Short mmCIF file of C-alpha atoms and ligand atoms in Angstrom, two decimals:
data_model
loop_
_atom_site.label_atom_id
_atom_site.label_comp_id
_atom_site.label_asym_id
_atom_site.label_seq_id
_atom_site.Cartn_x
_atom_site.Cartn_y
_atom_site.Cartn_z
CA MET A 227 -14.37 -9.43 -24.47
CA THR A 228 -16.96 -6.70 -24.91
CA CYS A 229 -18.55 -3.87 -22.99
CA LEU A 230 -21.91 -4.60 -24.64
CA LYS A 231 -23.30 -7.08 -22.13
CA PRO A 232 -26.67 -7.84 -20.58
CA GLU A 233 -27.55 -5.61 -17.64
CA GLY A 234 -29.91 -6.00 -14.71
CA THR A 235 -31.50 -2.59 -14.30
CA LEU A 236 -31.02 -0.22 -17.21
CA PRO A 237 -31.22 3.57 -16.83
CA GLY A 238 -34.60 4.92 -17.77
CA ALA A 239 -35.46 8.39 -18.93
CA ASP A 240 -36.87 9.13 -15.49
CA GLY A 241 -35.73 8.54 -11.94
CA ALA A 242 -37.63 7.31 -8.91
CA ASP A 243 -41.32 8.24 -9.15
CA GLY A 244 -41.03 9.39 -12.75
CA LEU A 245 -39.10 12.52 -11.72
CA ASP A 246 -36.09 13.84 -13.62
CA PHE A 247 -33.93 13.35 -10.52
CA ASN A 248 -33.44 10.66 -7.86
CA ARG A 249 -35.01 11.82 -4.59
CA PHE A 250 -33.55 10.90 -1.17
CA ASP A 251 -36.68 9.15 0.10
CA LYS A 252 -36.84 6.91 -2.98
CA MET A 253 -33.20 5.82 -2.93
CA ALA A 254 -32.95 3.72 0.22
CA PRO A 255 -30.65 0.66 -0.05
CA ARG A 256 -32.05 -2.74 0.94
CA ALA A 257 -30.73 -4.23 4.18
CA PRO A 258 -27.75 -6.60 3.96
CA GLU A 259 -28.54 -10.26 4.68
CA LYS A 260 -26.68 -12.32 7.24
CA THR A 261 -23.73 -14.32 5.84
CA PRO A 262 -23.38 -17.96 7.02
CA SER A 263 -20.20 -18.27 9.11
CA ASP A 264 -18.60 -20.85 6.79
CA LEU A 265 -18.69 -18.29 3.97
CA LYS A 266 -17.34 -15.30 5.87
CA ASN A 267 -13.90 -13.77 5.41
CA GLY A 268 -13.05 -15.63 2.20
CA LYS A 269 -13.20 -18.99 3.99
CA ARG A 270 -14.18 -20.89 0.82
CA VAL A 271 -11.09 -19.63 -1.07
CA LYS A 272 -8.76 -20.10 1.88
CA THR A 273 -10.01 -23.64 2.63
CA ASN A 274 -9.69 -24.80 -0.97
CA ASP A 275 -6.36 -22.97 -1.20
CA VAL A 276 -5.96 -23.43 -4.95
CA ALA A 277 -2.53 -22.12 -6.02
CA PRO A 278 -2.81 -19.28 -8.58
CA GLU A 279 -1.11 -19.78 -11.92
CA GLY A 280 -0.52 -16.25 -13.16
CA PHE A 281 -3.27 -14.26 -14.85
CA TYR A 282 -6.78 -15.04 -13.60
CA PHE A 283 -9.96 -13.91 -15.35
CA PRO A 284 -13.11 -14.09 -13.17
CA LYS A 285 -14.91 -17.39 -13.83
CA TYR A 286 -17.78 -18.69 -11.82
CA ASN A 287 -17.42 -22.35 -12.77
CA ILE A 288 -14.00 -23.04 -11.24
CA LEU A 289 -12.59 -22.69 -7.73
CA THR A 290 -11.19 -19.19 -7.25
CA PRO A 291 -7.42 -19.34 -6.61
CA HIS A 292 -5.97 -17.99 -3.37
CA MET A 293 -4.56 -14.63 -4.53
CA ARG A 294 -3.39 -11.89 -2.24
CA SER A 295 -1.81 -8.43 -2.47
CA PRO A 296 0.93 -7.30 -2.64
CA ASP A 297 1.84 -10.24 -4.94
CA TYR A 298 -1.43 -9.99 -6.84
CA VAL A 299 -3.52 -7.01 -7.90
CA GLN A 300 -6.75 -6.78 -9.87
CA MET A 301 -7.24 -4.43 -12.80
CA SER A 302 -10.17 -3.24 -14.86
CA THR A 303 -11.07 -5.21 -17.97
CA ALA A 304 -10.20 -2.05 -19.97
CA ALA A 305 -6.67 -2.04 -18.48
CA ALA A 306 -6.26 -5.76 -19.18
CA ILE A 307 -7.29 -5.19 -22.82
CA THR A 308 -4.89 -2.23 -23.09
CA LEU A 309 -2.04 -4.32 -21.62
CA GLY A 310 -2.79 -7.09 -24.12
CA LEU A 311 -3.66 -9.59 -21.38
CA VAL A 312 -7.11 -10.30 -22.78
CA PRO A 313 -8.43 -9.85 -26.30
CA GLY A 314 -11.20 -7.31 -26.60
CA LYS A 315 -12.63 -4.20 -28.09
CA MET A 316 -14.26 -1.23 -26.40
CA HIS A 317 -17.00 0.80 -28.03
CA ARG A 318 -15.34 3.88 -29.63
CA CYS A 319 -12.17 3.59 -27.44
CA GLY A 320 -8.85 2.18 -28.58
CA CYS A 321 -7.53 1.86 -25.02
CA THR A 322 -7.82 3.27 -21.52
CA ARG A 323 -5.33 5.92 -20.36
CA CYS A 324 -5.31 4.88 -16.70
CA LEU A 325 -4.00 1.65 -15.23
CA ASN A 326 -6.27 1.14 -12.21
CA LEU A 327 -4.84 -1.42 -9.81
CA LEU A 328 -7.03 -2.76 -7.05
CA LEU A 329 -5.69 -4.54 -3.97
CA THR A 330 -7.05 -8.05 -3.61
CA TYR A 331 -7.52 -10.55 -0.76
CA PRO A 332 -9.72 -13.64 -0.35
CA GLU A 333 -11.34 -11.78 2.59
CA GLY A 334 -12.12 -8.89 0.22
CA CYS A 335 -13.14 -5.43 1.26
CA ARG A 336 -14.45 -5.43 4.83
CA ALA A 337 -16.77 -2.48 4.18
CA ASN A 338 -20.32 -2.81 2.97
CA CYS A 339 -21.04 0.25 0.81
CA ALA A 340 -24.54 -0.06 -0.57
CA TYR A 341 -23.79 0.86 -4.20
CA CYS A 342 -20.58 -1.18 -4.53
CA GLY A 343 -20.11 -4.57 -6.19
CA LEU A 344 -17.13 -5.34 -3.95
CA ALA A 345 -19.06 -4.99 -0.71
CA ARG A 346 -18.77 -7.52 2.12
CA HIS A 347 -22.42 -8.66 2.03
CA ARG A 348 -21.67 -10.47 -1.24
CA GLU A 349 -19.34 -13.01 0.44
CA ALA A 350 -21.98 -15.76 0.40
CA GLU A 351 -22.82 -15.20 -3.25
CA ARG A 352 -19.47 -14.65 -4.96
CA ASP A 353 -15.76 -14.88 -4.13
CA TYR A 354 -14.04 -11.51 -3.97
CA ALA A 355 -11.86 -11.87 -7.09
CA ASP A 356 -14.97 -12.78 -9.11
CA ARG A 357 -17.08 -9.77 -8.17
CA ASN A 358 -18.15 -7.15 -10.72
CA PHE A 359 -17.19 -3.59 -9.84
CA ILE A 360 -18.29 -0.45 -11.71
CA ARG A 361 -20.04 -2.76 -14.16
CA VAL A 362 -17.02 -4.79 -15.28
CA ASP A 363 -14.93 -7.80 -14.30
CA TRP A 364 -11.56 -7.22 -12.65
CA PRO A 365 -8.98 -9.82 -13.69
CA ALA A 366 -6.18 -10.61 -11.20
CA VAL A 367 -2.55 -10.42 -12.30
CA PRO A 368 0.79 -10.90 -10.51
CA MET A 369 2.11 -7.40 -9.73
CA GLU A 370 5.56 -8.28 -11.09
CA GLU A 371 4.00 -9.23 -14.43
CA VAL A 372 2.21 -5.85 -14.66
CA VAL A 373 5.48 -4.03 -13.98
CA ASP A 374 7.39 -6.24 -16.45
CA ILE A 375 5.05 -5.20 -19.26
CA VAL A 376 4.91 -1.46 -18.49
CA ALA A 377 8.64 -1.15 -17.64
CA ARG A 378 9.62 -2.24 -21.17
CA ASP A 379 8.97 1.32 -22.38
CA PRO A 380 7.13 3.57 -19.91
CA GLU A 381 7.49 6.68 -22.09
CA ALA A 382 5.65 4.96 -24.94
CA SER A 383 3.01 3.40 -22.68
CA PRO A 384 -0.63 4.05 -23.57
CA PHE A 385 -1.15 4.77 -19.87
CA HIS A 386 -0.99 8.41 -18.82
CA ARG A 387 -1.40 7.53 -15.15
CA MET A 388 -1.39 4.57 -12.73
CA CYS A 389 -3.74 4.50 -9.76
CA ILE A 390 -3.66 2.19 -6.73
CA SER A 391 -7.13 1.64 -5.30
CA MET A 392 -7.00 0.67 -1.65
CA ILE A 393 -9.85 -1.26 -0.11
CA THR A 394 -10.91 -1.66 3.50
CA HIS A 395 -8.69 -4.45 4.79
CA PRO A 396 -6.25 -4.65 7.72
CA ASN A 397 -3.28 -5.08 5.33
CA SER A 398 -4.16 -2.47 2.75
CA ASP A 399 -2.01 0.39 4.11
CA GLU A 400 1.14 -1.74 4.22
CA ASP A 401 0.43 -3.47 0.92
CA THR A 402 -0.22 -0.19 -0.88
CA VAL A 403 3.31 0.86 0.09
CA THR A 404 4.74 -2.43 -1.24
CA VAL A 405 2.79 -2.22 -4.52
CA LEU A 406 3.92 1.39 -4.95
CA LYS A 407 7.56 0.44 -4.30
CA THR A 408 7.37 -2.50 -6.75
CA TRP A 409 6.24 0.01 -9.37
CA THR A 410 8.61 2.91 -8.62
CA ASP A 411 11.65 0.58 -8.38
CA ARG A 412 11.35 0.08 -12.13
CA ILE A 413 9.09 2.84 -13.51
CA ASP A 414 9.84 6.53 -13.11
CA PRO A 415 6.78 8.40 -11.79
CA ALA A 416 7.77 11.26 -14.12
CA ALA A 417 6.99 8.97 -17.07
CA ILE A 418 3.69 7.70 -15.65
CA PRO A 419 2.36 9.75 -12.70
CA ILE A 420 0.74 7.89 -9.82
CA SER A 421 -2.55 8.47 -8.00
CA ILE A 422 -3.75 6.91 -4.78
CA LEU A 423 -7.44 6.19 -4.31
CA SER A 424 -7.34 5.97 -0.55
CA ASN A 425 -9.14 4.12 2.18
CA PRO A 426 -9.33 6.75 4.96
CA THR A 427 -10.94 4.40 7.51
CA THR A 428 -7.67 2.59 8.26
CA MET A 429 -5.27 5.48 7.48
CA THR A 430 -3.32 8.02 9.50
CA ARG A 431 -1.72 11.32 8.44
CA ASP A 432 1.67 9.54 8.45
CA ASP A 433 0.37 7.02 5.89
CA VAL A 434 -0.64 9.92 3.62
CA ALA A 435 2.80 11.53 4.02
CA LEU A 436 4.61 8.26 3.25
CA LEU A 437 2.70 7.73 0.01
CA HIS A 438 3.61 11.28 -1.04
CA GLU A 439 7.30 10.78 -0.18
CA MET A 440 7.32 7.58 -2.22
CA GLY A 441 6.42 9.39 -5.42
CA SER A 442 2.66 9.46 -5.72
CA ASP A 443 1.38 12.63 -7.31
CA ILE A 444 -2.35 12.89 -6.53
CA PHE A 445 -4.31 11.63 -3.54
CA THR A 446 -8.06 11.16 -3.71
CA VAL A 447 -10.70 10.28 -1.17
CA ALA A 448 -13.79 8.45 -2.35
CA LEU A 449 -16.38 10.38 -0.39
CA ASP A 450 -18.90 8.97 -2.90
CA ALA A 451 -21.90 10.30 -0.95
CA ALA A 452 -22.44 14.06 -1.21
CA THR A 453 -23.94 14.66 2.26
CA PRO A 454 -23.29 13.27 5.77
CA GLU A 455 -26.80 11.70 5.87
CA LEU A 456 -26.31 9.92 2.57
CA PHE A 457 -22.84 8.84 3.61
CA ASP A 458 -24.14 7.27 6.79
CA ARG A 459 -27.02 5.57 4.98
CA THR A 460 -24.90 4.08 2.16
CA ARG A 461 -21.45 3.59 3.73
CA GLY A 462 -21.84 3.80 7.49
CA LYS A 463 -24.20 2.55 10.15
CA GLY A 464 -27.09 2.27 7.66
CA VAL A 465 -25.50 -0.81 6.06
CA GLN A 466 -23.27 -2.09 8.90
CA SER A 467 -20.22 -0.54 7.30
CA PRO A 468 -17.30 1.04 9.20
CA HIS A 469 -16.86 4.37 7.41
CA SER A 470 -17.50 7.81 8.84
CA TRP A 471 -17.87 11.20 7.12
CA LYS A 472 -15.66 12.78 9.79
CA LYS A 473 -12.73 10.41 9.24
CA TYR A 474 -12.97 10.80 5.45
CA TRP A 475 -12.74 14.59 5.80
CA GLU A 476 -9.86 14.30 8.24
CA ILE A 477 -7.77 12.35 5.69
CA LEU A 478 -8.93 14.65 2.87
CA MET A 479 -7.61 17.65 4.81
CA ASP A 480 -4.34 15.80 5.52
CA ALA A 481 -4.03 15.20 1.77
CA ARG A 482 -4.64 18.88 1.14
CA ASP A 483 -1.76 19.82 3.46
CA ILE A 484 0.63 17.14 2.23
CA PHE A 485 -0.06 16.86 -1.52
CA GLY A 486 -0.91 20.55 -2.01
CA PRO A 487 -3.20 22.53 -4.34
CA GLN A 488 -4.67 20.71 -7.36
CA LYS A 489 -3.14 17.47 -6.13
CA PHE A 490 -5.97 16.17 -4.02
CA GLY A 491 -9.64 15.55 -4.60
CA ALA A 492 -12.77 13.60 -3.85
CA HIS A 493 -14.95 11.16 -5.74
CA ILE A 494 -18.67 11.87 -5.70
CA ILE A 495 -21.48 9.65 -6.99
CA VAL A 496 -24.38 11.68 -8.38
CA GLY A 497 -27.98 10.53 -8.08
CA MET A 498 -28.07 8.58 -4.80
CA GLY A 499 -30.57 10.97 -3.23
CA GLU A 500 -28.70 14.26 -2.83
CA THR A 501 -29.94 17.40 -4.58
CA GLU A 502 -28.07 19.12 -7.40
CA HIS A 503 -27.53 22.01 -5.01
CA ASP A 504 -25.98 19.62 -2.44
CA VAL A 505 -23.52 18.15 -4.87
CA LEU A 506 -22.51 21.42 -6.53
CA SER A 507 -22.03 23.02 -3.11
CA LEU A 508 -19.63 20.19 -2.29
CA VAL A 509 -17.82 20.74 -5.60
CA GLN A 510 -17.49 24.44 -4.67
CA LYS A 511 -16.15 23.57 -1.23
CA LEU A 512 -13.48 21.32 -2.76
CA VAL A 513 -12.48 24.02 -5.26
CA ASP A 514 -12.29 26.63 -2.48
CA LEU A 515 -9.97 24.26 -0.59
CA GLY A 516 -7.77 23.96 -3.72
CA GLY A 517 -8.88 20.49 -4.83
CA HIS A 518 -10.96 18.83 -7.52
CA SER A 519 -14.01 16.62 -7.71
CA HIS A 520 -14.27 13.45 -9.76
CA MET A 521 -17.82 12.48 -10.64
CA PHE A 522 -19.58 9.20 -11.15
CA CYS A 523 -23.15 8.76 -12.31
CA PHE A 524 -25.04 6.36 -10.02
CA PHE A 525 -25.65 3.04 -11.78
CA PRO A 526 -27.40 0.14 -10.01
CA GLU A 527 -24.51 -2.32 -9.81
CA LYS A 528 -25.68 -5.91 -10.14
CA GLY A 529 -25.48 -7.69 -6.76
CA SER A 530 -25.18 -4.44 -4.76
CA LEU A 531 -27.67 -3.28 -2.10
CA MET A 532 -28.91 -0.62 -4.53
CA ASP A 533 -29.33 -2.79 -7.61
CA HIS A 534 -33.10 -2.39 -7.52
CA LEU A 535 -32.96 1.42 -7.78
CA PRO A 536 -33.06 3.61 -10.89
CA ALA A 537 -29.89 4.93 -12.49
CA THR A 538 -29.53 8.69 -12.43
CA PRO A 539 -31.76 10.31 -15.05
CA ARG A 540 -29.61 11.81 -17.76
CA ASP A 541 -30.95 15.36 -17.36
CA GLN A 542 -29.98 15.47 -13.66
CA TRP A 543 -26.57 14.00 -14.49
CA ARG A 544 -25.88 16.40 -17.37
CA ARG A 545 -26.82 19.45 -15.29
CA VAL A 546 -24.45 18.35 -12.53
CA GLN A 547 -21.65 17.47 -14.98
CA LEU A 548 -21.95 20.90 -16.55
CA GLY A 549 -22.17 22.74 -13.23
CA ARG A 550 -19.19 20.84 -11.85
CA TYR A 551 -17.06 21.64 -14.92
CA LEU A 552 -17.94 25.33 -14.74
CA ILE A 553 -16.99 25.48 -11.05
CA ASP A 554 -13.92 23.27 -11.30
CA TYR A 555 -12.34 24.77 -14.44
CA CYS A 556 -14.11 27.96 -15.55
CA GLY A 557 -14.24 30.10 -12.39
CA ALA A 558 -18.04 29.91 -12.04
CA ARG A 559 -19.44 29.78 -8.49
CA VAL A 560 -22.34 27.85 -7.02
CA ASP A 561 -23.67 31.03 -5.38
CA GLN A 562 -24.09 32.62 -8.84
CA MET A 563 -26.19 29.68 -10.01
CA ARG A 564 -29.94 29.48 -9.41
CA PHE A 565 -31.80 26.39 -8.20
CA ASP A 566 -35.49 25.48 -7.96
CA GLU A 567 -37.30 24.29 -4.82
CA ASP A 568 -36.09 20.71 -5.47
CA GLY A 569 -32.49 21.89 -5.69
CA ARG A 570 -32.28 21.52 -9.48
CA VAL A 571 -30.12 23.94 -11.48
CA ILE A 572 -32.28 26.38 -13.41
CA ASP A 573 -29.57 28.91 -14.30
CA PHE A 574 -25.82 28.31 -14.47
CA GLY A 575 -25.09 31.98 -13.77
CA ILE A 576 -22.89 32.69 -16.81
CA PRO A 577 -23.66 34.40 -20.15
CA LYS A 578 -25.39 32.18 -22.71
CA SER A 579 -22.53 32.49 -25.20
CA GLU A 580 -20.07 31.10 -22.62
CA LEU A 581 -22.45 28.35 -21.62
CA ASP A 582 -22.94 27.36 -25.28
CA ALA A 583 -19.19 27.29 -25.90
CA THR A 584 -18.62 25.10 -22.84
CA ILE A 585 -21.34 22.64 -23.83
CA ASP A 586 -20.13 22.49 -27.43
CA SER A 587 -16.52 21.73 -26.43
CA GLY A 588 -17.89 18.52 -24.88
CA ILE A 589 -15.17 18.23 -22.21
CA ALA A 590 -17.64 18.72 -19.36
CA PHE A 591 -19.35 15.46 -20.31
CA ARG A 592 -16.24 13.29 -20.48
CA THR A 593 -15.24 11.01 -17.60
CA SER A 594 -13.77 13.13 -14.80
CA GLY A 595 -10.75 12.13 -12.76
CA CYS A 596 -7.02 12.71 -12.36
CA PRO A 597 -5.46 14.38 -15.42
CA GLY A 598 -3.38 12.63 -18.04
CA LYS A 599 -1.00 14.05 -20.64
CA PHE A 600 -3.53 15.76 -22.93
CA ALA A 601 -4.79 18.63 -20.73
CA GLU A 602 -5.48 19.47 -17.09
CA ASP A 603 -9.23 19.12 -17.61
CA ILE A 604 -9.06 15.82 -19.51
CA SER A 605 -8.93 12.84 -17.23
CA ALA A 606 -6.47 9.99 -17.76
CA CYS A 607 -8.92 7.92 -15.78
CA ASP A 608 -11.51 7.39 -18.50
CA ARG A 609 -13.16 4.27 -16.95
CA PRO A 610 -14.88 3.12 -20.16
CA TYR A 611 -18.52 2.31 -19.39
CA GLY A 612 -17.98 2.20 -15.64
CA ASP A 613 -21.16 4.18 -14.95
CA SER A 614 -23.40 3.33 -17.89
CA PRO A 615 -23.82 0.95 -20.79
CA PRO A 616 -22.47 2.17 -24.18
CA SER A 617 -26.05 2.44 -25.41
CA ASP A 618 -26.77 5.33 -23.01
CA ILE A 619 -23.41 6.84 -22.07
CA ALA A 620 -23.19 8.81 -18.84
CA SER A 621 -19.44 9.65 -18.73
CA TYR A 622 -17.92 9.77 -22.22
CA PRO A 623 -14.58 7.94 -22.29
CA PHE A 624 -13.67 9.64 -25.61
CA ALA A 625 -13.88 13.11 -27.20
CA LEU A 626 -17.48 13.88 -28.12
CA GLU A 627 -18.41 14.27 -31.77
CA ASP A 628 -21.18 16.49 -33.11
CA VAL A 629 -23.83 13.77 -32.78
CA ASP A 630 -22.84 13.25 -29.12
CA ILE A 631 -23.11 16.97 -28.41
CA ARG A 632 -26.57 17.01 -29.96
CA LYS A 633 -27.55 14.07 -27.74
CA VAL A 634 -26.22 15.80 -24.61
CA ARG A 635 -27.99 19.05 -25.54
CA HIS A 636 -31.19 17.08 -26.03
CA GLN A 637 -30.79 15.51 -22.57
CA LEU A 638 -30.20 18.98 -21.12
CA ARG A 639 -33.27 20.24 -23.00
CA MET A 640 -31.00 22.82 -24.60
CA ASP A 641 -31.16 21.85 -28.30
CA ARG A 642 -29.61 24.40 -30.64
CA PRO A 643 -32.21 26.21 -32.78
CA GLY A 644 -33.14 24.09 -35.79
CA GLU A 645 -31.29 21.02 -34.52
CA SER A 646 -32.55 17.80 -33.07
CA TYR A 647 -31.32 14.40 -31.96
CA VAL A 648 -32.90 11.10 -33.00
CA ALA A 649 -32.45 8.30 -30.45
CA GLY A 650 -29.65 5.93 -31.45
CA GLU A 651 -28.40 7.96 -34.41
CA GLU A 652 -24.79 7.89 -33.14
CA PHE A 653 -24.75 4.13 -33.73
CA GLU A 654 -25.74 4.65 -37.35
CA THR A 655 -23.46 7.55 -38.23
CA LEU A 656 -20.22 6.55 -36.49
CA ASP A 657 -17.96 3.62 -37.30
CA GLU A 658 -16.68 1.45 -34.47
CA ASN A 659 -12.95 1.93 -33.77
S1 SF4 B 751 -14.77 0.74 0.78
FE1 SF4 B 751 -14.69 1.00 -1.43
S2 SF4 B 751 -14.34 -1.08 -2.26
FE2 SF4 B 751 -15.04 -1.32 -0.13
S3 SF4 B 751 -17.27 -1.60 -0.27
FE3 SF4 B 751 -16.88 0.61 0.05
S4 SF4 B 751 -16.80 1.49 -2.04
FE4 SF4 B 751 -16.56 -0.76 -2.24
#
């Protein structure tokens, strides 16, 4: 198993139109095609009804077994490697610190988000359990088997956090509760804290409260799009998908009340057509409410409705990563920053010495997400290579070394005096783990 695999569209130095950012008018998803009725709702898997035999790794040359939550869950390839379920090696990472569990059904997610590999429009092309998501395969495993492995010694587990990712399905609220109970019956949440990546569309405030009562620690809402227009275009009416900005905010505010300060947050994908000012204003709003933002760099997921579009240029991404870290953890404010007429950051609004120290610590450029056991600003959820290939890392799933800092500074056009970065030099100077 490897994270170095062929890609469809690779990130270029520039975005749409050769700009150093992805503009709204250049980032329109293509329209979903009509699915033949005999391929809708997981019919192929349900008709064949092949009994699952434990662990299943996505294969396109055999009939996909009929697997269903809460008995089965899917997990990232990184989690499966860390659990020892598949052999493999990840570029410069020994393991992942977050066990991401994804609910699974032959019918799959009933939403149609334009950037997502799990989206409904793929039903004709690929069975749900075989779909790529954030660039990797998601093996399916019996939930009891996952718990058996982790419960042997939770304190010594490599995982600093477990996260249940809900999808849009009529059973996902109930099954999330069952999966959570299967876990907490045998694993103390104090040993491995639990996050919920929610699906607001089917949820009520009572659902949020129940998940809190049952021991989950952090609740996040995948807003993904930074503005209402972008949300509607990529996750709502624009792609025949059921989500609404209003409902997402309603559940986010419920989570704020129920989970409390620092224990709720939102996912945001950067580079789908919003401006840097848009996204950093949203980050500020979340901080002012007492929450956090978890960032993803847009990558054209193979098979998604946006797979023909350019990945986020690295300079746009680095400016937003840095701005988000300053707002989220360093007390900086978006209203102290300055932006150009295209909404790009031109001044972070803090003294140069502080800015230099923040860049050189490297934490701002690591994967962002719910914290683990190292520090509040270091995410357990490291999602190795979920938003970029290892050859051009967007979110670093490991602590940056000097060569990485020089690369990031080069991308920010903020090289230190007398220093430079030569493309690819990190592959020559650093040994693989
Ligand atoms: S709701 Fe989530 S899993 Fe479903 S298509 Fe949208 S982003 Fe993908």
